[in-house]
Amino acid sequence: MNTRAKETQPAPTPAEPLATVEQGDERFVNDVNVNRSSRREFIRLSGLAVGASGLALPTTGLALGTAGSAISQPARDPAAVLARLPTGNNRFVHGQLVHPGRKPEDFAALAEGQAPLAVIVGCADSRVAPELVFDQGVGDLFVVRVAGNIVSGAGPIVKGSIEFAVAVLGVRLIMVLGHSQCGAVKAAIEHIDANDALPGSIGDLIDPIRPAVLAAKGRPGDKLNNVIRANVEKGVERLKGLDPILSKVAKTGELKVVGATYELRTGLVEVFG
Ligand SMILES: [Zn+2]
């Protein structure tokens, strides 16, 4: 644990939070081919240097190894964000969209940095676009989409992206978002017993969903919906315990990780966990 006194700690620079990511998942840095000498430039060019824009990064707690860093923006408090997303979804369901943050000037205003409200780990399915479903605008959601909204077994790129949003961008709410009629989950159910070879990398894609198929066995109700939910629950569980970055802030309650499912027919998102 870093024992430097909080009051003597200089304002976070982009290099410090990234150092946290490096310690937590060196693979992330390697995978984006950012070497040590060019990291600062990478952050500057990618518009991730929110510290430079005068925002107090809420990653101080992680960088210092302390538990109680305050979130400088009340709107990013996980409870506040968790209230905001269903409100947007309610607008979506009732056709009362306000389309926030969709004008060119909204995009331009974010050119120098971002401070998203939440990470959404969603399915790649074309019908489940988080910004639309929650009626949010540019810069609001840090979206990681992969078929089946897989977390465990998805590899370091998915987990590293989520860790990056938390450690560097200061996000404090993660939502794993499954959806009805998920094709990846259907495929996992269909092929779990058949043990047949699937073409290309599709087998590798559905393999991580198999534990959810087993977990849902014996649950009353619709089998597909049960596996969809179990798959989300497994993702939530994995992220809550993901060392060393997410587990640390999840344990203190500073980071909230929730599950949700989106019903295609109604547009309604049900949050749980
Ligand atoms: Zn899907």
mmCIF file of C-alpha atoms and ligand atoms in Angstrom:
data_model
loop_
_atom_site.group_PDB
_atom_site.id
_atom_site.type_symbol
_atom_site.label_atom_id
_atom_site.label_comp_id
_atom_site.label_asym_id
_atom_site.label_seq_id
_atom_site.Cartn_x
_atom_site.Cartn_y
_atom_site.Cartn_z
ATOM 1 C CA MET A 1 0.000 0.000 0.000
ATOM 2 C CA ASN A 2 1.253 3.435 -0.854
ATOM 3 C CA THR A 3 1.516 5.377 2.355
ATOM 4 C CA ARG A 4 1.911 8.877 0.934
ATOM 5 C CA ALA A 5 -0.294 11.340 2.765
ATOM 6 C CA LYS A 6 -3.388 12.201 0.771
ATOM 7 C CA GLU A 7 -2.955 15.958 1.156
ATOM 8 C CA THR A 8 0.537 15.842 -0.293
ATOM 9 C CA GLN A 9 -0.527 13.746 -3.222
ATOM 10 C CA PRO A 10 -0.240 15.806 -6.417
ATOM 11 C CA ALA A 11 -3.211 16.014 -8.719
ATOM 12 C CA PRO A 12 -3.471 12.790 -10.691
ATOM 13 C CA THR A 13 -1.807 12.855 -14.048
ATOM 14 C CA PRO A 14 -2.723 10.573 -16.908
ATOM 15 C CA ALA A 15 0.397 8.527 -16.240
ATOM 16 C CA GLU A 16 -0.639 7.575 -12.720
ATOM 17 C CA PRO A 17 -3.962 5.912 -13.369
ATOM 18 C CA LEU A 18 -2.495 4.125 -16.354
ATOM 19 C CA ALA A 19 0.222 2.837 -14.083
ATOM 20 C CA THR A 20 -2.558 1.256 -12.054
ATOM 21 C CA VAL A 21 -3.802 -0.501 -15.155
ATOM 22 C CA GLU A 22 -0.304 -1.627 -15.980
ATOM 23 C CA GLN A 23 0.061 -3.205 -12.578
ATOM 24 C CA GLY A 24 -3.325 -4.827 -12.884
ATOM 25 C CA ASP A 25 -3.225 -6.070 -16.422
ATOM 26 C CA GLU A 26 -0.034 -5.580 -18.354
ATOM 27 C CA ARG A 27 -1.664 -7.502 -21.152
ATOM 28 C CA PHE A 28 -3.973 -4.591 -21.898
ATOM 29 C CA VAL A 29 -1.052 -2.326 -22.607
ATOM 30 C CA ASN A 30 0.717 -4.987 -24.612
ATOM 31 C CA ASP A 31 -2.330 -5.785 -26.655
ATOM 32 C CA VAL A 32 -2.762 -2.225 -27.829
ATOM 33 C CA ASN A 33 0.918 -2.104 -28.695
ATOM 34 C CA VAL A 34 1.663 0.793 -26.427
ATOM 35 C CA ASN A 35 5.238 0.667 -25.261
ATOM 36 C CA ARG A 36 6.526 2.395 -22.158
ATOM 37 C CA SER A 37 7.878 5.458 -23.925
ATOM 38 C CA SER A 38 4.707 6.201 -25.852
ATOM 39 C CA ARG A 39 2.034 5.670 -23.189
ATOM 40 C CA ARG A 40 1.647 9.324 -22.343
ATOM 41 C CA GLU A 41 1.318 10.185 -26.003
ATOM 42 C CA PHE A 42 -1.203 7.373 -26.455
ATOM 43 C CA ILE A 43 -3.424 8.790 -23.743
ATOM 44 C CA ARG A 44 -3.140 12.320 -25.101
ATOM 45 C CA LEU A 45 -3.963 11.281 -28.648
ATOM 46 C CA SER A 46 -6.794 8.994 -27.624
ATOM 47 C CA GLY A 47 -8.551 11.743 -25.713
ATOM 48 C CA LEU A 48 -8.390 9.839 -22.450
ATOM 49 C CA ALA A 49 -6.500 12.484 -20.525
ATOM 50 C CA VAL A 50 -9.432 13.606 -18.416
ATOM 51 C CA GLY A 51 -6.992 14.707 -15.726
ATOM 52 C CA ALA A 52 -5.615 17.323 -18.040
ATOM 53 C CA SER A 53 -9.044 18.877 -18.475
ATOM 54 C CA GLY A 54 -9.194 19.788 -14.802
ATOM 55 C CA LEU A 55 -11.448 16.957 -13.684
ATOM 56 C CA ALA A 56 -10.319 15.414 -10.430
ATOM 57 C CA LEU A 57 -9.967 11.799 -11.358
ATOM 58 C CA PRO A 58 -11.830 9.581 -8.922
ATOM 59 C CA THR A 59 -9.103 6.983 -9.277
ATOM 60 C CA THR A 60 -7.097 8.422 -6.393
ATOM 61 C CA GLY A 61 -8.227 5.647 -4.088
ATOM 62 C CA LEU A 62 -6.912 3.022 -6.455
ATOM 63 C CA ALA A 63 -3.649 4.812 -7.062
ATOM 64 C CA LEU A 64 -3.037 5.316 -3.349
ATOM 65 C CA GLY A 65 -4.340 1.980 -2.274
ATOM 66 C CA THR A 66 -6.935 3.627 -0.049
ATOM 67 C CA ALA A 67 -10.533 2.584 0.187
ATOM 68 C CA GLY A 68 -12.548 5.746 0.359
ATOM 69 C CA SER A 69 -11.783 8.080 -2.504
ATOM 70 C CA ALA A 70 -14.603 10.512 -3.063
ATOM 71 C CA ILE A 71 -16.226 10.756 -6.459
ATOM 72 C CA SER A 72 -15.903 14.330 -7.560
ATOM 73 C CA GLN A 73 -18.979 14.317 -9.746
ATOM 74 C CA PRO A 74 -22.182 13.443 -7.902
ATOM 75 C CA ALA A 75 -23.782 12.386 -11.172
ATOM 76 C CA ARG A 76 -21.271 9.553 -11.423
ATOM 77 C CA ASP A 77 -22.185 8.105 -8.082
ATOM 78 C CA PRO A 78 -23.219 4.521 -8.887
ATOM 79 C CA ALA A 79 -26.592 4.878 -7.187
ATOM 80 C CA ALA A 80 -27.363 8.063 -9.134
ATOM 81 C CA VAL A 81 -26.330 6.460 -12.413
ATOM 82 C CA LEU A 82 -28.331 3.365 -11.584
ATOM 83 C CA ALA A 83 -31.377 5.583 -11.178
ATOM 84 C CA ARG A 84 -30.663 7.475 -14.380
ATOM 85 C CA LEU A 85 -30.444 4.470 -16.705
ATOM 86 C CA PRO A 86 -33.924 3.035 -15.976
ATOM 87 C CA THR A 87 -35.334 6.543 -16.357
ATOM 88 C CA GLY A 88 -33.851 6.684 -19.851
ATOM 89 C CA ASN A 89 -35.107 3.173 -20.552
ATOM 90 C CA ASN A 90 -38.564 4.232 -19.463
ATOM 91 C CA ARG A 91 -38.459 7.043 -22.033
ATOM 92 C CA PHE A 92 -37.388 4.490 -24.647
ATOM 93 C CA VAL A 93 -40.188 2.068 -23.763
ATOM 94 C CA HIS A 94 -42.823 4.789 -23.953
ATOM 95 C CA GLY A 95 -41.487 6.444 -27.100
ATOM 96 C CA GLN A 96 -40.627 9.646 -25.252
ATOM 97 C CA LEU A 97 -36.987 9.828 -26.281
ATOM 98 C CA VAL A 98 -35.122 13.065 -25.677
ATOM 99 C CA HIS A 99 -32.012 11.951 -27.618
ATOM 100 C CA PRO A 100 -29.517 13.685 -25.333
ATOM 101 C CA GLY A 101 -26.016 14.407 -26.560
ATOM 102 C CA ARG A 102 -26.483 13.713 -30.238
ATOM 103 C CA LYS A 103 -25.567 17.079 -31.746
ATOM 104 C CA PRO A 104 -22.193 17.731 -33.410
ATOM 105 C CA GLU A 105 -21.328 20.232 -30.663
ATOM 106 C CA ASP A 106 -21.917 17.537 -28.043
ATOM 107 C CA PHE A 107 -19.317 15.374 -29.730
ATOM 108 C CA ALA A 108 -16.916 18.280 -30.143
ATOM 109 C CA ALA A 109 -17.187 19.169 -26.452
ATOM 110 C CA LEU A 110 -15.816 15.745 -25.579
ATOM 111 C CA ALA A 111 -12.881 15.861 -27.934
ATOM 112 C CA GLU A 112 -10.384 16.463 -25.141
ATOM 113 C CA GLY A 113 -11.558 13.799 -22.739
ATOM 114 C CA GLN A 114 -14.337 11.588 -21.487
ATOM 115 C CA ALA A 115 -15.946 10.783 -18.170
ATOM 116 C CA PRO A 116 -18.580 8.145 -18.922
ATOM 117 C CA LEU A 117 -21.277 7.325 -16.395
ATOM 118 C CA ALA A 118 -21.289 3.576 -16.694
ATOM 119 C CA VAL A 119 -19.736 0.585 -18.364
ATOM 120 C CA ILE A 120 -22.268 -1.525 -20.235
ATOM 121 C CA VAL A 121 -21.116 -5.036 -21.059
ATOM 122 C CA GLY A 122 -23.630 -5.955 -23.708
ATOM 123 C CA CYS A 123 -24.278 -8.420 -26.505
ATOM 124 C CA ALA A 124 -23.157 -7.606 -30.040
ATOM 125 C CA ASP A 125 -26.749 -8.282 -31.162
ATOM 126 C CA SER A 126 -27.901 -5.547 -33.542
ATOM 127 C CA ARG A 127 -31.102 -5.020 -31.564
ATOM 128 C CA VAL A 128 -29.529 -4.122 -28.226
ATOM 129 C CA ALA A 129 -27.730 -0.804 -28.651
ATOM 130 C CA PRO A 130 -27.231 0.557 -25.114
ATOM 131 C CA GLU A 131 -27.288 4.260 -26.050
ATOM 132 C CA LEU A 132 -30.686 3.741 -27.683
ATOM 133 C CA VAL A 133 -32.131 1.438 -25.038
ATOM 134 C CA PHE A 134 -31.205 3.867 -22.249
ATOM 135 C CA ASP A 135 -31.703 7.053 -24.295
ATOM 136 C CA GLN A 136 -28.206 8.310 -23.508
ATOM 137 C CA GLY A 137 -25.846 10.456 -25.499
ATOM 138 C CA VAL A 138 -22.266 10.600 -26.616
ATOM 139 C CA GLY A 139 -19.813 10.230 -23.770
ATOM 140 C CA ASP A 140 -22.368 8.744 -21.379
ATOM 141 C CA LEU A 141 -21.718 5.033 -21.740
ATOM 142 C CA PHE A 142 -18.511 3.053 -22.085
ATOM 143 C CA VAL A 143 -19.819 0.109 -24.059
ATOM 144 C CA VAL A 144 -18.082 -3.247 -24.367
ATOM 145 C CA ARG A 145 -20.024 -5.480 -26.726
ATOM 146 C CA VAL A 146 -19.347 -9.112 -27.514
ATOM 147 C CA ALA A 147 -21.783 -11.811 -28.624
ATOM 148 C CA GLY A 148 -23.396 -13.362 -25.568
ATOM 149 C CA ASN A 149 -22.142 -10.505 -23.346
ATOM 150 C CA ILE A 150 -19.455 -12.899 -22.183
ATOM 151 C CA VAL A 151 -17.055 -11.917 -19.416
ATOM 152 C CA SER A 152 -15.463 -15.158 -18.183
ATOM 153 C CA GLY A 153 -13.639 -16.737 -21.074
ATOM 154 C CA ALA A 154 -13.761 -13.620 -23.196
ATOM 155 C CA GLY A 155 -10.059 -13.044 -22.647
ATOM 156 C CA PRO A 156 -8.013 -10.102 -21.452
ATOM 157 C CA ILE A 157 -9.234 -7.639 -24.062
ATOM 158 C CA VAL A 158 -12.767 -7.548 -22.670
ATOM 159 C CA LYS A 159 -11.673 -7.565 -19.029
ATOM 160 C CA GLY A 160 -8.879 -5.084 -19.700
ATOM 161 C CA SER A 161 -11.307 -2.708 -21.393
ATOM 162 C CA ILE A 162 -13.587 -2.792 -18.368
ATOM 163 C CA GLU A 163 -10.669 -2.341 -15.950
ATOM 164 C CA PHE A 164 -9.468 0.586 -18.028
ATOM 165 C CA ALA A 165 -12.843 2.317 -17.740
ATOM 166 C CA VAL A 166 -12.783 1.929 -13.972
ATOM 167 C CA ALA A 167 -9.117 2.635 -13.227
ATOM 168 C CA VAL A 168 -8.467 5.365 -15.756
ATOM 169 C CA LEU A 169 -11.838 6.898 -16.559
ATOM 170 C CA GLY A 170 -13.236 6.613 -13.046
ATOM 171 C CA VAL A 171 -16.434 4.749 -13.912
ATOM 172 C CA ARG A 172 -18.148 3.379 -10.801
ATOM 173 C CA LEU A 173 -21.078 1.440 -12.248
ATOM 174 C CA ILE A 174 -20.810 -1.639 -14.431
ATOM 175 C CA MET A 175 -23.885 -3.250 -15.915
ATOM 176 C CA VAL A 176 -23.764 -6.651 -17.588
ATOM 177 C CA LEU A 177 -26.683 -6.537 -19.998
ATOM 178 C CA GLY A 178 -28.153 -9.714 -21.440
ATOM 179 C CA HIS A 179 -31.227 -9.864 -23.645
ATOM 180 C CA SER A 180 -34.105 -12.088 -24.639
ATOM 181 C CA GLN A 181 -33.699 -14.412 -27.620
ATOM 182 C CA CYS A 182 -29.899 -14.179 -27.444
ATOM 183 C CA GLY A 183 -28.511 -16.195 -30.356
ATOM 184 C CA ALA A 184 -25.208 -16.963 -28.651
ATOM 185 C CA VAL A 185 -26.996 -18.370 -25.607
ATOM 186 C CA LYS A 186 -29.369 -20.361 -27.815
ATOM 187 C CA ALA A 187 -26.387 -21.869 -29.634
ATOM 188 C CA ALA A 188 -24.738 -22.797 -26.347
ATOM 189 C CA ILE A 189 -27.889 -24.584 -25.195
ATOM 190 C CA GLU A 190 -28.271 -26.420 -28.494
ATOM 191 C CA HIS A 191 -24.704 -27.618 -28.703
ATOM 192 C CA ILE A 192 -23.817 -28.341 -25.108
ATOM 193 C CA ASP A 193 -24.936 -31.954 -25.298
ATOM 194 C CA ALA A 194 -24.285 -32.540 -28.967
ATOM 195 C CA ASN A 195 -20.565 -31.888 -28.508
ATOM 196 C CA ASP A 196 -20.383 -31.244 -32.244
ATOM 197 C CA ALA A 197 -17.795 -29.144 -33.991
ATOM 198 C CA LEU A 198 -18.909 -25.680 -34.930
ATOM 199 C CA PRO A 199 -17.303 -23.835 -37.834
ATOM 200 C CA GLY A 200 -14.632 -21.214 -37.422
ATOM 201 C CA SER A 201 -14.401 -19.722 -33.950
ATOM 202 C CA ILE A 202 -18.083 -20.075 -33.108
ATOM 203 C CA GLY A 203 -17.345 -23.010 -30.822
ATOM 204 C CA ASP A 204 -14.884 -20.869 -28.882
ATOM 205 C CA LEU A 205 -17.526 -18.175 -28.678
ATOM 206 C CA ILE A 206 -20.182 -20.313 -27.068
ATOM 207 C CA ASP A 207 -17.903 -22.401 -24.828
ATOM 208 C CA PRO A 208 -17.812 -19.698 -22.112
ATOM 209 C CA ILE A 209 -21.629 -19.801 -21.948
ATOM 210 C CA ARG A 210 -21.729 -23.521 -21.095
ATOM 211 C CA PRO A 211 -21.272 -22.941 -17.329
ATOM 212 C CA ALA A 212 -24.406 -20.786 -17.403
ATOM 213 C CA VAL A 213 -26.311 -23.587 -19.149
ATOM 214 C CA LEU A 214 -25.310 -25.946 -16.344
ATOM 215 C CA ALA A 215 -26.063 -23.369 -13.639
ATOM 216 C CA ALA A 216 -29.593 -22.864 -14.964
ATOM 217 C CA LYS A 217 -30.428 -26.575 -14.968
ATOM 218 C CA GLY A 218 -33.364 -27.301 -12.718
ATOM 219 C CA ARG A 219 -34.513 -23.704 -12.447
ATOM 220 C CA PRO A 220 -38.245 -23.358 -12.961
ATOM 221 C CA GLY A 221 -39.530 -21.427 -15.942
ATOM 222 C CA ASP A 222 -38.290 -20.850 -19.475
ATOM 223 C CA LYS A 223 -34.960 -22.551 -20.126
ATOM 224 C CA LEU A 224 -33.572 -19.947 -22.524
ATOM 225 C CA ASN A 225 -34.455 -17.039 -20.249
ATOM 226 C CA ASN A 226 -32.957 -18.882 -17.293
ATOM 227 C CA VAL A 227 -29.651 -19.416 -19.076
ATOM 228 C CA ILE A 228 -29.614 -15.803 -20.287
ATOM 229 C CA ARG A 229 -30.002 -14.667 -16.695
ATOM 230 C CA ALA A 230 -27.469 -17.183 -15.353
ATOM 231 C CA ASN A 231 -24.976 -15.979 -17.958
ATOM 232 C CA VAL A 232 -25.433 -12.388 -16.779
ATOM 233 C CA GLU A 233 -25.118 -13.447 -13.138
ATOM 234 C CA LYS A 234 -21.858 -15.224 -13.905
ATOM 235 C CA GLY A 235 -20.537 -12.096 -15.602
ATOM 236 C CA VAL A 236 -21.444 -9.949 -12.607
ATOM 237 C CA GLU A 237 -19.834 -12.404 -10.219
ATOM 238 C CA ARG A 238 -16.644 -12.529 -12.302
ATOM 239 C CA LEU A 239 -16.305 -8.762 -12.476
ATOM 240 C CA LYS A 240 -16.956 -8.266 -8.763
ATOM 241 C CA GLY A 241 -14.113 -10.625 -7.966
ATOM 242 C CA LEU A 242 -11.730 -9.588 -10.716
ATOM 243 C CA ASP A 243 -8.348 -8.914 -9.129
ATOM 244 C CA PRO A 244 -6.658 -6.623 -8.588
ATOM 245 C CA ILE A 245 -8.570 -3.593 -9.820
ATOM 246 C CA LEU A 246 -12.308 -4.279 -9.783
ATOM 247 C CA SER A 247 -12.417 -6.504 -6.707
ATOM 248 C CA LYS A 248 -10.783 -3.787 -4.635
ATOM 249 C CA VAL A 249 -13.353 -1.080 -5.335
ATOM 250 C CA ALA A 250 -16.275 -3.504 -5.484
ATOM 251 C CA LYS A 251 -15.443 -4.718 -1.974
ATOM 252 C CA THR A 252 -15.636 -1.206 -0.545
ATOM 253 C CA GLY A 253 -18.906 -0.469 -2.316
ATOM 254 C CA GLU A 254 -17.299 2.309 -4.318
ATOM 255 C CA LEU A 255 -17.897 0.290 -7.492
ATOM 256 C CA LYS A 256 -21.289 -1.248 -8.166
ATOM 257 C CA VAL A 257 -21.672 -4.167 -10.560
ATOM 258 C CA VAL A 258 -25.208 -5.105 -11.549
ATOM 259 C CA GLY A 259 -26.886 -7.449 -13.983
ATOM 260 C CA ALA A 260 -29.773 -6.645 -16.289
ATOM 261 C CA THR A 261 -31.737 -8.158 -19.123
ATOM 262 C CA TYR A 262 -33.360 -6.422 -22.053
ATOM 263 C CA GLU A 263 -36.667 -7.705 -23.403
ATOM 264 C CA LEU A 264 -36.693 -7.270 -27.178
ATOM 265 C CA ARG A 265 -40.467 -7.230 -27.504
ATOM 266 C CA THR A 266 -41.133 -4.485 -24.981
ATOM 267 C CA GLY A 267 -37.839 -2.597 -24.835
ATOM 268 C CA LEU A 268 -37.860 -2.946 -21.068
ATOM 269 C CA VAL A 269 -34.639 -3.454 -19.115
ATOM 270 C CA GLU A 270 -34.913 -5.317 -15.829
ATOM 271 C CA VAL A 271 -32.048 -4.617 -13.437
ATOM 272 C CA PHE A 272 -31.113 -7.156 -10.784
ATOM 273 C CA GLY A 273 -28.256 -8.010 -8.463
HETATM 274 ZN ZN ZN B 1 -27.198 -11.835 -27.751
#
